[in-house]
Amino acid sequence: MTSSTGPAHTRDRSLDKTRDLAHQPWLPWAAFALVHIIVSIQGLLRPGVLADIELYSWWVESGIVDGVWPVLSADGPFAEWVYPIMALVPMVVAYGLSTVLGVHLAWLVLATGASAVAFGMLRRDSTTTVGSWFWLSFVLLSGPIALARLDIFVAVSVCVALCVRLSHPWLAAVLLTVGAWIKVVPGMVLWPLVVSTRSWLRRVIVPALAVCFTVGVLVALTGALPRVLSFLGAQSDRGLQAESVGASAVQVIAQFADPAVIAFNEEISTYEITGGIAEHVVKVIPWLLIVATLSIMSLVWRARANPSEVMTWGALALLTWAIIGNKVGSPQFQIWLLAPIAFGLSQQLWRQRWRLVAGLALAAAGLTQLVYPVFYSELLRLHGGAVALLAVRNLLVLIIGVIAMRSLWQLGGSTRRQSTLHKMSS
């Protein structure tokens, strides 16, 4: 007989303890805290990565101290702002916290709180817990850029909207519209929500219009209504940003022919690439975005009979191509991928495909941190290694975009086949 105190028994007890530990409700939140502390410390040790936070604080301080607010003040230097007006909300909240925590830490705490909301929503349903671990992995691999920009609020608004879209589509519409008034792109996800929701006029369009009406009234009270949409044209004249997908083509070609130069644009505080084929690429990029967006919208409509899947794949496709077809292409734009993939990992259909997309996105997140801030100075000098890193990162994003569009096409195809079979059998 085997002794109950033998090595096998001891090993079984150790495995049982490990399983018990893995199911402890506090463990995911401990991991959440650890990841966000690590990322925040990384940012605090690299102050340059947090430069935008200082800019946010300056904008708010300019309004409070000098009475010169972005958009709201007609005579100030920020009358035509690059952001929608509700971007001021998290900036003002962070500014209030900064009196106690300091400028950088205040924003990081606020961003962590927002991230906690999305993480908690993903943990709420047992089918989406794998998505919560993807959320943490993506934030960790992205580094401080994941928390140090407005884009974390884009990810959170889309994530929570996806989580509540079935039970409360009106709330999903409100969240996406509020997100759009912070940084535009969440508004793109309203189309898949409309297509996948019954009684969409009452449950999606009306709540979205109500948010827009409320914003319009509040802005009108300040006399700034004529400038409320100024963000739509504020960046129309800018060049091709060094980290964008389009810039990769210019940089790779510049390694062999058609020399290009990356220079600092002081007016908008960013690095842009010129020379070579850059002037041609910057003209094509907006048309690429328009064509891709219209194509995805038509694919979403074609696949409307699969509301659950079309919502998630539609969101991923639109947000991914918003990165690909963007001449700005800042590193933080990668955070737009976070929500649809985290939620998509809970989908029953094409689970392996979602895992593939998640793996590609995690690789892209890690490469993004290597590009910025680790090897950013090398990229600005068009060093071959840094150019290759960025090119691979952008290629991964392009692959994700193609997979998302292909999935929508297949969803629509299966719907049409089922409809044909139903007609033949009836």
Tab-separated table of C-alpha atoms in Angstrom:
chain	number	residue	atom	x	y	z
A	1	MET	CA	0.000	0.000	0.000
A	2	THR	CA	1.104	3.556	-0.745
A	3	SER	CA	1.615	5.654	2.341
A	4	SER	CA	-0.812	8.580	2.649
A	5	THR	CA	2.145	10.699	3.603
A	6	GLY	CA	4.266	9.677	0.626
A	7	PRO	CA	5.639	11.924	-2.135
A	8	ALA	CA	2.603	11.386	-4.390
A	9	HIS	CA	0.207	12.481	-1.660
A	10	THR	CA	2.327	15.545	-0.903
A	11	ARG	CA	2.393	16.440	-4.604
A	12	ASP	CA	-1.413	16.103	-4.848
A	13	ARG	CA	-1.870	18.383	-1.848
A	14	SER	CA	0.433	20.967	-3.445
A	15	LEU	CA	-1.591	20.838	-6.672
A	16	ASP	CA	-4.823	21.260	-4.720
A	17	LYS	CA	-3.417	24.304	-2.943
A	18	THR	CA	-2.310	25.770	-6.283
A	19	ARG	CA	-5.794	25.263	-7.749
A	20	ASP	CA	-7.388	26.813	-4.669
A	21	LEU	CA	-5.068	29.802	-4.952
A	22	ALA	CA	-5.892	30.222	-8.645
A	23	HIS	CA	-9.605	30.466	-7.807
A	24	GLN	CA	-9.210	33.046	-5.047
A	25	PRO	CA	-11.367	36.099	-5.923
A	26	TRP	CA	-8.663	38.507	-4.751
A	27	LEU	CA	-5.959	37.108	-7.057
A	28	PRO	CA	-7.085	38.833	-10.305
A	29	TRP	CA	-7.331	42.154	-8.502
A	30	ALA	CA	-3.907	41.653	-6.941
A	31	ALA	CA	-2.575	41.029	-10.450
A	32	PHE	CA	-4.414	44.141	-11.671
A	33	ALA	CA	-2.811	46.259	-8.949
A	34	LEU	CA	0.647	44.817	-9.611
A	35	VAL	CA	0.472	45.420	-13.375
A	36	HIS	CA	-0.733	49.000	-13.005
A	37	ILE	CA	1.853	49.764	-10.322
A	38	ILE	CA	4.635	48.403	-12.558
A	39	VAL	CA	3.427	50.383	-15.568
A	40	SER	CA	3.007	53.555	-13.498
A	41	ILE	CA	6.511	53.249	-12.044
A	42	GLN	CA	7.882	52.762	-15.564
A	43	GLY	CA	6.209	56.008	-16.560
A	44	LEU	CA	7.427	57.922	-13.519
A	45	LEU	CA	10.980	56.746	-14.230
A	46	ARG	CA	10.661	57.950	-17.841
A	47	PRO	CA	9.143	61.441	-17.431
A	48	GLY	CA	9.250	62.100	-21.171
A	49	VAL	CA	6.608	59.421	-21.717
A	50	LEU	CA	4.270	61.425	-19.468
A	51	ALA	CA	4.753	64.713	-21.332
A	52	ASP	CA	1.166	64.750	-22.596
A	53	ILE	CA	-0.077	64.635	-18.995
A	54	GLU	CA	1.760	67.891	-18.350
A	55	LEU	CA	0.117	69.337	-21.461
A	56	TYR	CA	-3.333	68.276	-20.194
A	57	SER	CA	-2.619	69.964	-16.866
A	58	TRP	CA	-1.422	73.129	-18.602
A	59	TRP	CA	-4.617	73.376	-20.651
A	60	VAL	CA	-6.770	73.123	-17.527
A	61	GLU	CA	-4.592	75.506	-15.536
A	62	SER	CA	-4.807	77.993	-18.394
A	63	GLY	CA	-8.579	77.840	-18.103
A	64	ILE	CA	-8.750	78.071	-14.323
A	65	VAL	CA	-6.041	80.687	-13.790
A	66	ASP	CA	-6.207	82.771	-16.986
A	67	GLY	CA	-9.772	82.028	-18.075
A	68	VAL	CA	-8.545	80.712	-21.440
A	69	TRP	CA	-10.124	77.295	-22.089
A	70	PRO	CA	-9.745	75.058	-25.133
A	71	VAL	CA	-12.725	75.573	-27.495
A	72	LEU	CA	-14.694	77.561	-24.893
A	73	SER	CA	-12.543	80.698	-25.209
A	74	ALA	CA	-12.857	82.310	-28.648
A	75	ASP	CA	-9.777	84.522	-28.359
A	76	GLY	CA	-7.356	82.023	-26.852
A	77	PRO	CA	-4.698	79.940	-28.599
A	78	PHE	CA	-6.838	76.799	-28.169
A	79	ALA	CA	-10.034	78.024	-29.853
A	80	GLU	CA	-9.590	75.260	-32.433
A	81	TRP	CA	-8.625	72.253	-30.335
A	82	VAL	CA	-7.517	68.831	-31.565
A	83	TYR	CA	-9.879	67.041	-29.161
A	84	PRO	CA	-13.664	67.021	-28.745
A	85	ILE	CA	-14.868	69.146	-25.856
A	86	MET	CA	-15.515	66.322	-23.348
A	87	ALA	CA	-11.813	65.466	-23.357
A	88	LEU	CA	-11.633	68.271	-20.814
A	89	VAL	CA	-13.552	66.177	-18.262
A	90	PRO	CA	-10.808	63.659	-17.348
A	91	MET	CA	-8.250	66.460	-17.606
A	92	VAL	CA	-10.146	68.586	-15.084
A	93	VAL	CA	-10.649	65.627	-12.737
A	94	ALA	CA	-6.941	64.772	-12.897
A	95	TYR	CA	-6.057	68.418	-12.294
A	96	GLY	CA	-8.187	68.367	-9.150
A	97	LEU	CA	-6.412	65.235	-7.929
A	98	SER	CA	-3.018	66.755	-8.737
A	99	THR	CA	-3.296	69.161	-5.815
A	100	VAL	CA	-2.807	66.119	-3.583
A	101	LEU	CA	-0.973	63.597	-5.762
A	102	GLY	CA	0.989	65.717	-8.202
A	103	VAL	CA	0.371	66.047	-11.943
A	104	HIS	CA	1.757	62.707	-13.139
A	105	LEU	CA	0.517	60.465	-10.337
A	106	ALA	CA	-2.948	62.051	-10.399
A	107	TRP	CA	-3.459	61.111	-14.050
A	108	LEU	CA	-2.079	57.608	-13.542
A	109	VAL	CA	-4.454	57.046	-10.610
A	110	LEU	CA	-7.412	58.291	-12.670
A	111	ALA	CA	-6.434	56.105	-15.635
A	112	THR	CA	-6.011	53.098	-13.344
A	113	GLY	CA	-9.481	53.722	-11.926
A	114	ALA	CA	-10.943	53.775	-15.430
A	115	SER	CA	-9.063	50.593	-16.313
A	116	ALA	CA	-10.456	48.967	-13.150
A	117	VAL	CA	-14.009	49.613	-14.370
A	118	ALA	CA	-13.376	47.738	-17.623
A	119	PHE	CA	-11.479	44.970	-15.837
A	120	GLY	CA	-14.326	44.564	-13.353
A	121	MET	CA	-16.893	44.355	-16.144
A	122	LEU	CA	-14.868	41.639	-17.854
A	123	ARG	CA	-14.595	39.751	-14.539
A	124	ARG	CA	-18.334	40.081	-13.840
A	125	ASP	CA	-19.285	37.416	-16.376
A	126	SER	CA	-17.496	34.062	-16.133
A	127	THR	CA	-17.419	33.811	-19.930
A	128	THR	CA	-15.238	36.918	-20.258
A	129	THR	CA	-12.636	36.264	-17.544
A	130	VAL	CA	-10.040	35.263	-20.150
A	131	GLY	CA	-10.545	38.713	-21.626
A	132	SER	CA	-9.670	40.291	-18.282
A	133	TRP	CA	-6.299	38.537	-18.296
A	134	PHE	CA	-5.742	39.702	-21.865
A	135	TRP	CA	-6.507	43.242	-20.658
A	136	LEU	CA	-3.750	43.047	-18.039
A	137	SER	CA	-1.275	41.446	-20.433
A	138	PHE	CA	-1.877	44.118	-23.067
A	139	VAL	CA	-1.444	46.969	-20.567
A	140	LEU	CA	1.759	45.426	-19.202
A	141	LEU	CA	3.277	44.890	-22.655
A	142	SER	CA	2.248	48.351	-23.875
A	143	GLY	CA	3.941	50.002	-20.915
A	144	PRO	CA	3.188	53.471	-19.525
A	145	ILE	CA	1.733	54.700	-22.819
A	146	ALA	CA	-1.324	52.547	-22.015
A	147	LEU	CA	-2.234	54.815	-19.094
A	148	ALA	CA	-0.570	58.105	-19.961
A	149	ARG	CA	-2.965	59.277	-22.684
A	150	LEU	CA	-6.668	59.917	-23.232
A	151	ASP	CA	-6.893	56.684	-25.205
A	152	ILE	CA	-7.382	54.568	-22.075
A	153	PHE	CA	-10.838	56.174	-21.850
A	154	VAL	CA	-11.504	55.098	-25.446
A	155	ALA	CA	-10.737	51.494	-24.498
A	156	VAL	CA	-12.846	51.624	-21.345
A	157	SER	CA	-15.895	53.190	-22.993
A	158	VAL	CA	-15.856	50.603	-25.806
A	159	CYS	CA	-15.244	47.701	-23.405
A	160	VAL	CA	-18.102	48.568	-21.060
A	161	ALA	CA	-20.380	49.254	-24.040
A	162	LEU	CA	-19.658	45.768	-25.404
A	163	CYS	CA	-20.334	44.226	-21.998
A	164	VAL	CA	-23.766	45.879	-21.614
A	165	ARG	CA	-24.874	45.962	-25.249
A	166	LEU	CA	-27.347	43.066	-24.915
A	167	SER	CA	-28.920	43.975	-21.583
A	168	HIS	CA	-28.792	47.763	-21.920
A	169	PRO	CA	-28.153	48.866	-25.523
A	170	TRP	CA	-29.182	52.420	-24.616
A	171	LEU	CA	-26.342	52.547	-22.061
A	172	ALA	CA	-23.911	51.180	-24.648
A	173	ALA	CA	-25.014	53.967	-27.002
A	174	VAL	CA	-24.499	56.584	-24.289
A	175	LEU	CA	-21.033	55.264	-23.429
A	176	LEU	CA	-19.907	55.168	-27.052
A	177	THR	CA	-21.227	58.672	-27.700
A	178	VAL	CA	-19.566	60.060	-24.575
A	179	GLY	CA	-16.371	58.308	-25.680
A	180	ALA	CA	-16.711	59.932	-29.101
A	181	TRP	CA	-16.922	63.347	-27.440
A	182	ILE	CA	-13.618	62.521	-25.743
A	183	LYS	CA	-11.709	61.105	-28.721
A	184	VAL	CA	-13.967	60.446	-31.724
A	185	VAL	CA	-13.202	56.779	-32.493
A	186	PRO	CA	-15.693	55.147	-30.063
A	187	GLY	CA	-18.389	56.756	-32.190
A	188	MET	CA	-17.425	54.416	-35.039
A	189	VAL	CA	-18.653	51.461	-32.966
A	190	LEU	CA	-22.181	52.914	-32.957
A	191	TRP	CA	-22.730	51.437	-36.430
A	192	PRO	CA	-22.268	47.784	-35.359
A	193	LEU	CA	-24.426	48.556	-32.316
A	194	VAL	CA	-27.214	49.917	-34.528
A	195	VAL	CA	-27.043	46.926	-36.872
A	196	SER	CA	-27.043	44.370	-34.039
A	197	THR	CA	-29.849	45.943	-31.967
A	198	ARG	CA	-33.586	45.524	-32.417
A	199	SER	CA	-35.600	48.747	-32.198
A	200	TRP	CA	-32.323	50.522	-32.875
A	201	LEU	CA	-33.897	53.925	-33.403
A	202	ARG	CA	-35.313	54.059	-29.889
A	203	ARG	CA	-32.580	52.111	-28.121
A	204	VAL	CA	-29.445	53.454	-29.845
A	205	ILE	CA	-30.012	56.544	-31.980
A	206	VAL	CA	-32.194	58.437	-29.497
A	207	PRO	CA	-29.773	57.985	-26.534
A	208	ALA	CA	-26.823	58.954	-28.744
A	209	LEU	CA	-28.609	62.077	-29.966
A	210	ALA	CA	-29.589	62.905	-26.386
A	211	VAL	CA	-25.919	62.942	-25.377
A	212	CYS	CA	-25.030	65.126	-28.368
A	213	PHE	CA	-27.910	67.486	-27.594
A	214	THR	CA	-26.821	67.784	-23.958
A	215	VAL	CA	-23.237	68.538	-24.968
A	216	GLY	CA	-24.461	71.094	-27.500
A	217	VAL	CA	-26.664	72.878	-24.957
A	218	LEU	CA	-23.899	73.045	-22.343
A	219	VAL	CA	-21.401	74.375	-24.881
A	220	ALA	CA	-23.963	76.857	-26.234
A	221	LEU	CA	-24.355	78.303	-22.740
A	222	THR	CA	-20.686	79.316	-22.900
A	223	GLY	CA	-21.088	80.845	-26.358
A	224	ALA	CA	-18.731	78.312	-27.937
A	225	LEU	CA	-21.233	76.378	-30.056
A	226	PRO	CA	-19.706	77.548	-33.399
A	227	ARG	CA	-16.407	75.919	-32.349
A	228	VAL	CA	-17.745	72.679	-30.881
A	229	LEU	CA	-16.840	70.685	-34.015
A	230	SER	CA	-13.521	72.442	-34.645
A	231	PHE	CA	-11.648	69.221	-33.828
A	232	LEU	CA	-12.842	67.723	-37.131
A	233	GLY	CA	-10.570	70.004	-39.140
A	234	ALA	CA	-7.878	70.775	-36.596
A	235	GLN	CA	-5.464	68.129	-37.914
A	236	SER	CA	-6.346	68.143	-41.603
A	237	ASP	CA	-3.118	69.887	-42.635
A	238	ARG	CA	-0.675	67.843	-40.570
A	239	GLY	CA	1.876	65.556	-42.155
A	240	LEU	CA	2.674	61.868	-41.785
A	241	GLN	CA	3.600	61.051	-38.186
A	242	ALA	CA	6.746	58.984	-37.755
A	243	GLU	CA	5.031	56.037	-36.013
A	244	SER	CA	2.056	55.673	-38.344
A	245	VAL	CA	1.412	52.647	-40.540
A	246	GLY	CA	1.848	54.746	-43.668
A	247	ALA	CA	5.175	56.069	-42.409
A	248	SER	CA	6.576	52.533	-42.288
A	249	ALA	CA	6.424	52.274	-46.074
A	250	VAL	CA	8.349	55.538	-46.406
A	251	GLN	CA	10.939	54.467	-43.824
A	252	VAL	CA	11.557	51.033	-45.338
A	253	ILE	CA	11.986	52.458	-48.846
A	254	ALA	CA	14.263	55.159	-47.421
A	255	GLN	CA	16.646	52.424	-46.258
A	256	PHE	CA	17.404	51.613	-49.905
A	257	ALA	CA	16.337	54.626	-51.990
A	258	ASP	CA	14.420	57.918	-51.870
A	259	PRO	CA	15.930	59.344	-48.658
A	260	ALA	CA	13.489	60.649	-46.070
A	261	VAL	CA	13.863	62.828	-42.978
A	262	ILE	CA	12.004	62.853	-39.665
A	263	ALA	CA	11.653	66.359	-38.241
A	264	PHE	CA	9.890	67.894	-35.245
A	265	ASN	CA	6.723	69.888	-35.947
A	266	GLU	CA	6.734	72.472	-33.156
A	267	GLU	CA	3.195	73.669	-33.856
A	268	ILE	CA	1.649	70.312	-32.940
A	269	SER	CA	4.578	68.884	-30.910
A	270	THR	CA	5.124	65.722	-32.918
A	271	TYR	CA	7.628	64.122	-35.265
A	272	GLU	CA	6.702	63.853	-38.938
A	273	ILE	CA	8.429	62.207	-41.868
A	274	THR	CA	9.068	64.062	-45.118
A	275	GLY	CA	10.840	63.291	-48.361
A	276	GLY	CA	10.778	60.138	-50.427
A	277	ILE	CA	7.212	58.996	-51.066
A	278	ALA	CA	5.857	60.641	-47.885
A	279	GLU	CA	4.018	63.382	-49.795
A	280	HIS	CA	2.174	60.763	-51.859
A	281	VAL	CA	1.363	58.514	-48.888
A	282	VAL	CA	-0.077	61.364	-46.835
A	283	LYS	CA	-2.525	62.105	-49.664
A	284	VAL	CA	-3.594	58.472	-50.044
A	285	ILE	CA	-4.080	57.704	-46.332
A	286	PRO	CA	-7.351	59.669	-45.830
A	287	TRP	CA	-8.892	57.950	-48.861
A	288	LEU	CA	-7.789	54.576	-47.536
A	289	LEU	CA	-9.616	55.305	-44.282
A	290	ILE	CA	-12.782	56.357	-46.114
A	291	VAL	CA	-12.813	53.299	-48.388
A	292	ALA	CA	-12.016	50.911	-45.528
A	293	THR	CA	-14.690	52.406	-43.263
A	294	LEU	CA	-17.406	52.251	-45.925
A	295	SER	CA	-16.392	48.697	-46.827
A	296	ILE	CA	-16.553	47.573	-43.204
A	297	MET	CA	-19.914	49.255	-42.707
A	298	SER	CA	-21.288	47.333	-45.682
A	299	LEU	CA	-19.816	44.067	-44.361
A	300	VAL	CA	-21.397	44.706	-40.959
A	301	TRP	CA	-24.774	45.258	-42.619
A	302	ARG	CA	-24.341	42.110	-44.708
A	303	ALA	CA	-23.676	40.054	-41.550
A	304	ARG	CA	-26.456	41.638	-39.478
A	305	ALA	CA	-28.193	38.287	-38.854
A	306	ASN	CA	-25.351	37.385	-36.442
A	307	PRO	CA	-25.762	40.267	-33.958
A	308	SER	CA	-23.402	39.052	-31.233
A	309	GLU	CA	-20.475	38.280	-33.521
A	310	VAL	CA	-20.999	41.189	-35.900
A	311	MET	CA	-20.886	43.683	-33.032
A	312	THR	CA	-17.483	42.503	-31.820
A	313	TRP	CA	-15.848	41.827	-35.197
A	314	GLY	CA	-17.308	45.073	-36.528
A	315	ALA	CA	-15.852	47.038	-33.625
A	316	LEU	CA	-12.438	45.425	-34.099
A	317	ALA	CA	-12.434	46.015	-37.857
A	318	LEU	CA	-13.442	49.666	-37.595
A	319	LEU	CA	-10.995	50.483	-34.803
A	320	THR	CA	-8.112	48.612	-36.441
A	321	TRP	CA	-8.573	50.347	-39.779
A	322	ALA	CA	-8.894	53.657	-37.940
A	323	ILE	CA	-5.285	53.004	-36.892
A	324	ILE	CA	-4.124	51.805	-40.310
A	325	GLY	CA	-5.775	54.662	-42.196
A	326	ASN	CA	-4.538	57.377	-39.852
A	327	LYS	CA	-1.684	59.687	-40.735
A	328	VAL	CA	-1.196	60.441	-37.032
A	329	GLY	CA	-0.560	56.902	-35.774
A	330	SER	CA	0.599	57.716	-32.246
A	331	PRO	CA	1.783	54.724	-30.145
A	332	GLN	CA	-1.213	54.996	-27.811
A	333	PHE	CA	-3.593	54.282	-30.704
A	334	GLN	CA	-2.786	50.590	-30.191
A	335	ILE	CA	-4.953	50.774	-27.056
A	336	TRP	CA	-7.976	50.971	-29.375
A	337	LEU	CA	-7.498	47.248	-30.067
A	338	LEU	CA	-7.796	46.348	-26.401
A	339	ALA	CA	-11.566	46.362	-25.831
A	340	PRO	CA	-12.921	44.406	-28.822
A	341	ILE	CA	-10.278	41.694	-28.464
A	342	ALA	CA	-10.716	41.376	-24.690
A	343	PHE	CA	-14.441	40.934	-25.210
A	344	GLY	CA	-14.051	38.871	-28.383
A	345	LEU	CA	-12.134	36.196	-26.491
A	346	SER	CA	-15.458	35.274	-24.853
A	347	GLN	CA	-17.141	34.575	-28.202
A	348	GLN	CA	-18.092	30.953	-28.886
A	349	LEU	CA	-17.757	31.252	-32.672
A	350	TRP	CA	-14.194	31.130	-34.051
A	351	ARG	CA	-12.605	30.973	-30.607
A	352	GLN	CA	-9.267	29.910	-32.088
A	353	ARG	CA	-9.350	32.912	-34.421
A	354	TRP	CA	-9.873	35.268	-31.492
A	355	ARG	CA	-6.904	33.676	-29.740
A	356	LEU	CA	-4.808	34.236	-32.859
A	357	VAL	CA	-5.867	37.883	-32.976
A	358	ALA	CA	-5.099	38.246	-29.258
A	359	GLY	CA	-1.613	36.821	-29.785
A	360	LEU	CA	-0.957	39.205	-32.669
A	361	ALA	CA	-2.214	42.146	-30.601
A	362	LEU	CA	-0.013	41.247	-27.624
A	363	ALA	CA	3.001	41.038	-29.924
A	364	ALA	CA	2.067	44.434	-31.394
A	365	ALA	CA	1.738	45.880	-27.876
A	366	GLY	CA	5.194	44.668	-26.889
A	367	LEU	CA	6.723	46.018	-30.097
A	368	THR	CA	4.973	49.338	-29.518
A	369	GLN	CA	6.772	49.761	-26.205
A	370	LEU	CA	10.069	48.875	-27.876
A	371	VAL	CA	9.431	51.483	-30.575
A	372	TYR	CA	8.312	54.080	-28.021
A	373	PRO	CA	9.979	54.905	-25.754
A	374	VAL	CA	12.836	52.354	-25.811
A	375	PHE	CA	14.205	52.802	-29.351
A	376	TYR	CA	12.412	55.996	-30.301
A	377	SER	CA	15.568	58.062	-30.721
A	378	GLU	CA	16.907	55.410	-33.129
A	379	LEU	CA	13.659	55.529	-35.098
A	380	LEU	CA	13.951	59.300	-35.441
A	381	ARG	CA	17.375	58.740	-37.001
A	382	LEU	CA	15.849	56.092	-39.305
A	383	HIS	CA	18.086	53.397	-37.849
A	384	GLY	CA	17.431	50.133	-39.683
A	385	GLY	CA	16.678	48.087	-36.551
A	386	ALA	CA	14.126	50.559	-35.196
A	387	VAL	CA	12.526	50.907	-38.631
A	388	ALA	CA	12.213	47.109	-38.796
A	389	LEU	CA	10.587	46.954	-35.343
A	390	LEU	CA	7.994	49.540	-36.344
A	391	ALA	CA	7.390	47.840	-39.700
A	392	VAL	CA	6.715	44.487	-38.023
A	393	ARG	CA	4.408	46.144	-35.476
A	394	ASN	CA	2.448	47.858	-38.227
A	395	LEU	CA	2.327	44.650	-40.275
A	396	LEU	CA	0.761	42.860	-37.286
A	397	VAL	CA	-1.895	45.569	-37.038
A	398	LEU	CA	-2.578	45.239	-40.763
A	399	ILE	CA	-2.983	41.463	-40.387
A	400	ILE	CA	-5.474	41.986	-37.544
A	401	GLY	CA	-7.436	44.376	-39.750
A	402	VAL	CA	-7.538	41.864	-42.606
A	403	ILE	CA	-8.628	39.037	-40.279
A	404	ALA	CA	-11.432	41.199	-38.887
A	405	MET	CA	-12.725	42.091	-42.358
A	406	ARG	CA	-12.461	38.469	-43.524
A	407	SER	CA	-14.437	37.355	-40.470
A	408	LEU	CA	-17.198	39.844	-41.256
A	409	TRP	CA	-17.275	38.601	-44.857
A	410	GLN	CA	-17.598	35.001	-43.673
A	411	LEU	CA	-20.324	35.923	-41.190
A	412	GLY	CA	-22.286	37.521	-44.008
A	413	GLY	CA	-21.693	34.544	-46.280
A	414	SER	CA	-22.962	32.052	-43.703
A	415	THR	CA	-26.037	34.211	-43.179
A	416	ARG	CA	-26.828	34.252	-46.899
A	417	ARG	CA	-26.366	30.484	-47.188
A	418	GLN	CA	-28.695	29.862	-44.244
A	419	SER	CA	-31.270	32.202	-45.765
A	420	THR	CA	-31.075	30.386	-49.123
A	421	LEU	CA	-31.455	26.972	-47.483
A	422	HIS	CA	-34.426	28.218	-45.481
A	423	LYS	CA	-36.154	29.485	-48.636
A	424	MET	CA	-35.482	26.217	-50.468
A	425	SER	CA	-36.911	24.145	-47.617
A	426	SER	CA	-40.035	26.267	-47.189
